[in-house]
XYZ file of N, CA and C in Angstrom:
483
model
N 86.406 72.519 38.056
C 87.355 71.865 38.532
C 87.139 70.980 37.614
N 88.210 70.270 36.357
C 87.872 69.463 35.270
C 87.649 67.885 36.021
N 86.613 66.966 35.278
C 86.478 65.934 35.815
C 86.764 64.961 34.838
N 87.621 63.929 35.129
C 88.073 62.765 34.905
C 86.943 61.530 35.101
N 86.762 60.868 34.041
C 85.896 59.741 34.806
C 86.573 58.568 34.054
N 86.407 57.597 35.139
C 86.932 56.475 34.924
C 86.398 55.068 34.447
N 86.234 54.158 33.319
C 85.114 53.479 33.748
C 85.930 51.953 33.236
N 85.101 50.798 34.494
C 86.108 49.762 34.165
C 84.617 49.012 34.662
N 85.368 47.570 34.068
C 84.884 46.281 34.467
C 85.576 45.127 34.924
N 85.991 44.460 35.984
C 86.663 43.878 36.248
C 85.837 41.931 36.443
N 86.460 41.169 36.289
C 85.601 39.844 36.416
C 86.626 39.009 37.623
N 88.083 39.192 37.830
C 88.708 38.585 38.329
C 89.985 39.592 39.380
N 89.221 40.940 38.922
C 89.816 41.656 40.039
C 91.526 43.008 39.238
N 91.572 42.227 38.144
C 92.930 43.012 37.461
C 92.762 44.150 37.014
N 91.438 44.707 36.353
C 91.409 45.421 35.802
C 90.373 46.828 36.871
N 89.824 46.327 38.328
C 89.535 46.819 39.160
C 91.252 47.473 39.939
N 92.141 46.524 40.077
C 93.136 47.341 40.709
C 93.668 48.382 40.029
N 93.673 48.376 38.196
C 94.544 49.214 37.318
C 93.401 50.575 37.463
N 92.192 50.593 37.565
C 91.286 51.581 37.829
C 91.631 52.315 38.650
N 91.522 51.059 40.065
C 91.412 51.795 41.363
C 93.086 53.208 41.624
N 93.776 52.259 41.276
C 95.477 52.826 41.333
C 95.312 54.001 39.986
N 94.934 54.110 39.148
C 94.306 55.591 38.284
C 94.075 56.134 38.761
N 92.724 55.929 39.625
C 91.173 57.025 40.299
C 92.594 57.678 41.555
N 92.927 56.718 41.785
C 93.665 57.717 42.904
C 94.912 58.346 43.005
N 96.002 58.358 41.677
C 96.709 59.112 41.072
C 95.951 60.442 40.740
N 94.702 60.525 39.570
C 94.167 61.461 39.397
C 93.808 62.568 39.929
N 93.189 61.558 41.275
C 92.169 62.427 42.509
C 93.339 63.739 43.269
N 94.612 63.612 43.003
C 95.508 64.772 43.232
C 95.471 65.663 42.646
N 94.634 65.417 40.805
C 94.808 66.714 40.381
C 93.542 67.054 39.620
N 92.761 66.260 39.355
C 91.099 66.671 39.039
C 90.127 65.912 39.556
N 89.407 66.343 39.633
C 87.418 65.949 40.298
C 87.721 64.654 39.700
N 87.622 63.037 40.305
C 88.008 61.722 39.306
C 86.910 61.344 39.596
N 86.176 60.450 39.219
C 84.789 60.052 39.173
C 85.313 58.092 38.937
N 85.297 57.421 40.003
C 85.370 55.932 38.924
C 83.876 54.974 39.652
N 83.830 54.715 38.158
C 81.685 54.216 37.873
C 82.678 52.790 37.154
N 81.939 51.884 38.113
C 82.050 50.226 37.080
C 80.960 50.404 36.022
N 81.815 49.792 34.956
C 80.676 49.826 34.104
C 79.380 49.628 33.806
N 79.273 48.701 34.295
C 77.122 48.515 34.421
C 76.384 49.050 34.905
N 77.681 50.582 35.973
C 76.888 51.708 36.850
C 76.871 52.701 35.974
N 78.355 53.005 34.978
C 78.167 54.190 34.115
C 77.193 54.516 33.284
N 76.793 55.433 32.605
C 75.591 56.255 32.068
C 76.224 57.171 30.393
N 75.131 57.694 30.142
C 75.477 58.914 29.708
C 75.693 60.288 29.769
N 75.142 59.852 30.759
C 74.986 61.749 32.110
C 76.591 61.364 32.726
N 77.326 60.002 33.056
C 78.976 60.192 33.827
C 79.018 60.771 31.942
N 79.079 60.469 31.488
C 79.962 60.646 30.095
C 80.363 62.329 29.691
N 78.636 62.907 29.325
C 78.729 63.877 29.321
C 78.966 65.005 30.168
N 79.293 64.516 31.403
C 79.834 65.293 32.940
C 81.544 65.035 32.716
N 81.596 64.366 32.096
C 83.084 64.618 32.547
C 83.412 65.682 31.132
N 85.359 65.544 31.392
C 86.031 66.123 30.674
C 87.029 65.631 29.470
N 87.586 64.447 30.020
C 88.562 63.022 30.255
C 88.029 61.881 30.242
N 88.507 60.925 29.903
C 88.182 59.531 30.059
C 89.412 58.250 30.116
N 89.307 57.400 31.086
C 90.272 55.969 31.235
C 88.967 55.583 31.145
N 88.871 54.733 29.822
C 88.260 53.272 29.549
C 89.716 51.687 30.446
N 88.850 50.957 31.267
C 89.699 50.407 31.757
C 88.837 48.671 31.872
N 89.456 47.424 31.207
C 88.621 46.615 30.730
C 89.311 45.477 30.629
N 88.827 44.160 31.130
C 89.354 42.797 30.394
C 89.896 42.849 29.037
N 90.862 41.670 28.784
C 90.475 41.098 27.728
C 89.748 39.856 27.590
N 88.570 39.351 27.279
C 87.623 37.918 27.236
C 87.981 37.653 25.719
N 88.129 36.549 25.726
C 88.091 35.996 24.358
C 88.406 36.616 23.305
N 89.830 37.636 23.320
C 90.079 38.213 22.354
C 89.192 39.504 22.174
N 88.572 39.875 23.242
C 87.844 41.100 22.942
C 87.397 41.675 23.904
N 87.088 42.952 24.360
C 86.800 43.427 26.112
C 85.618 43.620 26.108
N 85.301 42.724 27.329
C 84.394 42.110 27.891
C 83.246 42.414 27.774
N 82.419 41.384 28.106
C 80.610 41.831 27.731
C 79.855 42.767 28.172
N 80.668 42.897 29.595
C 79.984 44.352 30.088
C 80.202 45.549 29.707
N 81.892 45.980 29.102
C 82.493 46.719 28.995
C 81.532 47.153 27.422
N 81.655 45.706 26.564
C 81.019 46.354 25.743
C 79.346 47.107 26.094
N 78.582 46.068 26.805
C 77.769 46.544 26.872
C 76.916 48.249 27.109
N 78.668 48.775 27.976
C 78.536 49.970 28.910
C 78.374 51.078 27.266
N 79.259 50.439 26.065
C 79.427 51.439 25.309
C 78.526 50.920 24.173
N 77.188 50.245 24.184
C 76.373 50.122 23.324
C 75.156 50.802 24.038
N 75.232 50.781 25.145
C 73.886 51.908 26.004
C 74.328 53.253 25.455
N 76.015 53.291 26.076
C 75.877 54.520 26.410
C 76.442 56.227 24.768
N 76.802 54.886 23.106
C 77.444 55.115 22.165
C 76.186 56.616 21.689
N 75.307 55.669 21.312
C 74.563 56.836 20.326
C 73.880 58.279 21.282
N 73.396 57.889 22.890
C 73.205 59.346 23.374
C 74.009 60.120 23.495
N 75.611 59.598 23.509
C 76.361 61.114 23.073
C 77.311 61.596 22.007
N 76.973 60.388 21.306
C 77.690 60.897 20.365
C 77.141 62.308 19.209
N 78.084 62.741 19.727
C 78.226 64.227 18.532
C 77.911 65.193 19.857
N 78.275 64.680 21.126
C 78.438 65.721 22.105
C 79.411 65.936 22.894
N 80.586 64.682 22.096
C 81.773 64.789 23.136
C 83.114 64.890 22.347
N 82.935 65.524 21.454
C 84.383 65.559 20.799
C 85.135 66.356 20.813
N 86.552 65.480 20.673
C 88.335 66.190 20.945
C 88.485 65.907 22.305
N 87.582 65.656 23.296
C 87.659 65.023 24.343
C 89.009 63.982 24.798
N 89.264 64.188 25.264
C 90.875 62.806 25.600
C 90.432 61.515 26.395
N 91.211 60.200 26.042
C 90.948 59.001 26.679
C 92.356 58.646 26.625
N 92.227 57.610 27.862
C 92.859 56.770 27.405
C 92.969 55.090 28.164
N 93.317 53.943 27.355
C 92.780 52.918 27.858
C 93.430 52.146 28.514
N 93.224 51.397 29.474
C 94.029 50.430 30.527
C 93.436 49.327 30.073
N 94.136 47.565 29.763
C 93.459 46.748 29.369
C 94.355 45.563 30.244
N 93.452 44.822 30.613
C 93.800 43.464 31.663
C 93.899 42.356 30.717
N 95.426 41.758 30.901
C 95.201 40.192 29.553
C 95.805 39.474 29.593
N 95.073 38.395 29.296
C 95.563 37.043 29.989
C 97.106 36.642 28.644
N 96.857 36.971 28.170
C 98.394 36.869 26.835
C 98.679 38.240 25.918
N 97.577 38.910 25.263
C 97.611 39.355 24.077
C 97.406 40.823 24.231
N 95.872 41.095 24.729
C 95.255 42.411 24.431
C 95.262 42.729 23.686
N 95.654 43.183 22.490
C 95.749 44.508 21.319
C 94.375 43.992 20.761
N 93.337 43.079 20.571
C 91.941 43.387 20.005
C 91.078 43.752 20.629
N 91.337 44.363 21.913
C 90.419 44.775 22.959
C 91.006 46.235 22.593
N 92.295 46.590 22.812
C 92.641 47.787 22.353
C 91.925 47.850 21.407
N 91.891 47.754 20.339
C 91.592 48.016 19.048
C 90.265 48.078 19.125
N 89.209 47.640 20.183
C 87.826 47.115 19.585
C 87.173 49.061 20.696
N 87.950 49.228 21.722
C 87.753 50.503 22.505
C 88.898 51.880 22.220
N 89.732 51.821 20.927
C 90.221 52.563 19.660
C 88.847 52.798 19.087
N 88.803 52.437 18.180
C 87.495 52.289 17.516
C 86.482 53.156 18.028
N 85.981 52.248 19.642
C 84.701 53.096 19.429
C 84.530 54.387 20.005
N 86.497 54.871 20.649
C 86.558 55.800 20.994
C 86.515 57.216 19.182
N 87.054 56.756 18.175
C 86.924 57.076 16.841
C 86.053 57.631 17.067
N 85.071 56.653 16.636
C 83.370 56.986 16.525
C 83.406 58.005 17.398
N 83.313 58.289 18.689
C 82.888 59.453 19.481
C 83.815 60.469 19.174
N 85.058 60.505 18.255
C 85.983 61.645 18.162
C 86.608 62.066 19.182
N 87.117 61.109 20.366
C 87.861 61.751 21.217
C 89.047 61.769 20.498
N 90.173 62.091 21.408
C 91.309 62.194 21.378
C 91.960 60.806 22.165
N 92.923 60.517 21.297
C 93.656 59.342 22.494
C 94.824 60.301 22.389
N 95.226 60.315 24.068
C 96.137 61.097 24.501
C 97.563 60.620 25.350
N 97.589 58.859 24.993
C 98.135 57.562 25.301
C 98.287 56.232 24.757
N 99.439 55.593 24.123
C 98.475 54.582 23.806
C 97.968 53.446 24.833
N 98.164 52.302 24.473
C 97.028 51.877 25.064
C 97.999 51.124 26.575
N 97.404 51.328 27.433
C 98.482 49.967 28.002
C 97.629 48.658 28.917
N 98.408 48.246 28.095
C 98.047 46.377 28.245
C 99.186 45.838 29.309
N 98.010 45.436 30.378
C 99.007 44.499 31.357
C 98.625 42.978 31.379
N 99.287 41.989 30.840
C 99.703 40.868 30.618
C 100.052 40.080 32.260
N 98.774 39.290 32.671
C 99.259 38.621 33.944
C 99.078 36.657 33.301
N 99.320 36.558 32.006
C 99.850 35.070 31.479
C 99.424 34.313 32.284
N 98.244 34.606 32.521
C 96.784 33.391 32.768
C 96.772 32.494 30.757
N 97.022 31.267 31.352
C 96.623 30.618 30.408
C 95.281 29.033 30.586
N 95.675 28.602 31.969
C 94.739 27.399 31.776
C 93.430 28.161 32.724
N 92.785 27.491 32.614
C 91.011 27.616 33.056
C 91.362 28.014 34.480
N 92.330 27.190 34.771
C 92.340 27.746 36.849
C 93.505 29.413 36.591
N 93.644 29.731 36.208
C 94.804 30.872 36.451
C 93.742 31.529 35.807
N 93.021 31.354 34.235
C 92.015 32.477 34.122
C 91.045 32.757 35.173
N 90.492 32.256 35.770
C 89.225 32.345 36.455
C 89.836 32.937 37.772
N 91.152 32.825 38.097
C 91.461 33.358 39.831
C 91.239 34.454 39.592
N 91.476 35.268 40.745
C 91.786 36.306 41.205
C 93.495 36.864 40.569
N 93.039 37.796 40.407
C 94.414 38.301 39.661
C 94.885 39.800 41.013
N 96.331 39.086 41.580
C 96.877 40.588 41.921
C 98.090 41.466 41.108
N 97.820 42.518 40.781
C 98.427 43.373 39.744
C 99.586 43.512 40.533
N 101.063 43.561 40.147
C 102.407 43.806 40.608
C 102.600 45.432 40.841
N 102.993 45.902 41.812
C 102.935 47.304 41.965
C 103.570 48.749 41.087
N 104.662 47.562 40.318
C 105.704 48.354 38.939
C 104.908 48.439 38.021
N 103.603 47.707 37.958
C 102.439 47.816 37.134
C 101.384 48.843 37.370
N 101.280 48.707 38.680
C 99.769 49.551 39.135
C 100.908 50.755 39.156
N 101.885 50.815 39.059
C 102.431 52.446 38.983
C 102.823 52.609 37.498
N 102.165 52.416 36.361
C 101.930 52.422 34.985
C 100.208 53.444 35.001
N 100.123 52.460 35.445
C 98.160 52.848 35.397
C 98.441 54.535 36.500
N 99.397 54.676 37.615
C 99.357 55.471 38.252
C 99.596 57.089 37.373
N 100.455 56.279 36.764
C 101.487 57.236 35.490
C 99.788 58.002 34.711
N 99.359 56.854 34.210
C 98.373 57.583 33.712
C 97.091 58.503 34.415
N 96.904 57.498 35.354
C 96.087 58.493 36.049
C 96.110 59.669 36.309
N 97.721 60.295 36.494
C 97.829 61.584 36.971
C 98.034 62.479 35.712
N 98.513 61.910 34.717
C 99.070 62.410 33.660
C 97.829 63.168 32.966
N 96.524 62.114 32.832
C 95.687 62.245 32.054
C 94.831 63.885 32.950
N 94.727 63.485 34.740
C 94.303 64.500 35.772
C 94.785 66.208 35.300
N 96.639 65.531 35.495
C 96.942 67.242 35.408
C 96.811 67.705 33.962
N 96.347 66.847 32.648
C 96.572 67.095 31.872
C 95.284 68.037 31.505
N 94.450 67.675 32.096
C 92.522 67.955 32.230
C 92.945 69.540 33.376
N 93.743 69.228 34.219
C 93.544 70.615 34.979
C 94.196 72.035 34.378
N 95.230 71.745 33.489
C 96.068 72.072 33.301
C 95.703 73.263 32.017
N 94.510 72.626 31.374
C 93.991 72.637 30.570
C 94.626 72.746 28.625
N 95.259 71.335 29.284
C 96.347 70.856 27.747
C 95.473 70.372 26.651
N 94.298 69.604 27.117
C 93.552 68.765 26.340
C 92.570 68.987 25.801
């Protein structure tokens, strides 16, 4: 059975909710592994057939723990995962575009196949209090995450990717 790996980092719960929604939907289609970025490693990446990377944007960049995941895993899997499909989801306070560009550049280096435009969920958190507060992602936006999980899982199961 095809395996989908969802790697995520979340400081205030938004990206975690997004990743969990994608995993929930993907489990009906493919073997799905949901792993926090600080626990994911090269073995997880090598064992998977496709990926969803989910992170918050912090200070116009991917979160530090998500970047650290990529730093730890980049060279050990380089040259071993070309052509595998991936999608990404970003939880942002205002923009999210730079975080999406960072993940896309890393995925390009790995020669992964982008099968979905980045999903950026904007929480509109603009004050220090709002930025640091626990997030609740609305159901309609979580449904978008579920669609990505289900589509990537189904694509892997059917051998489309």
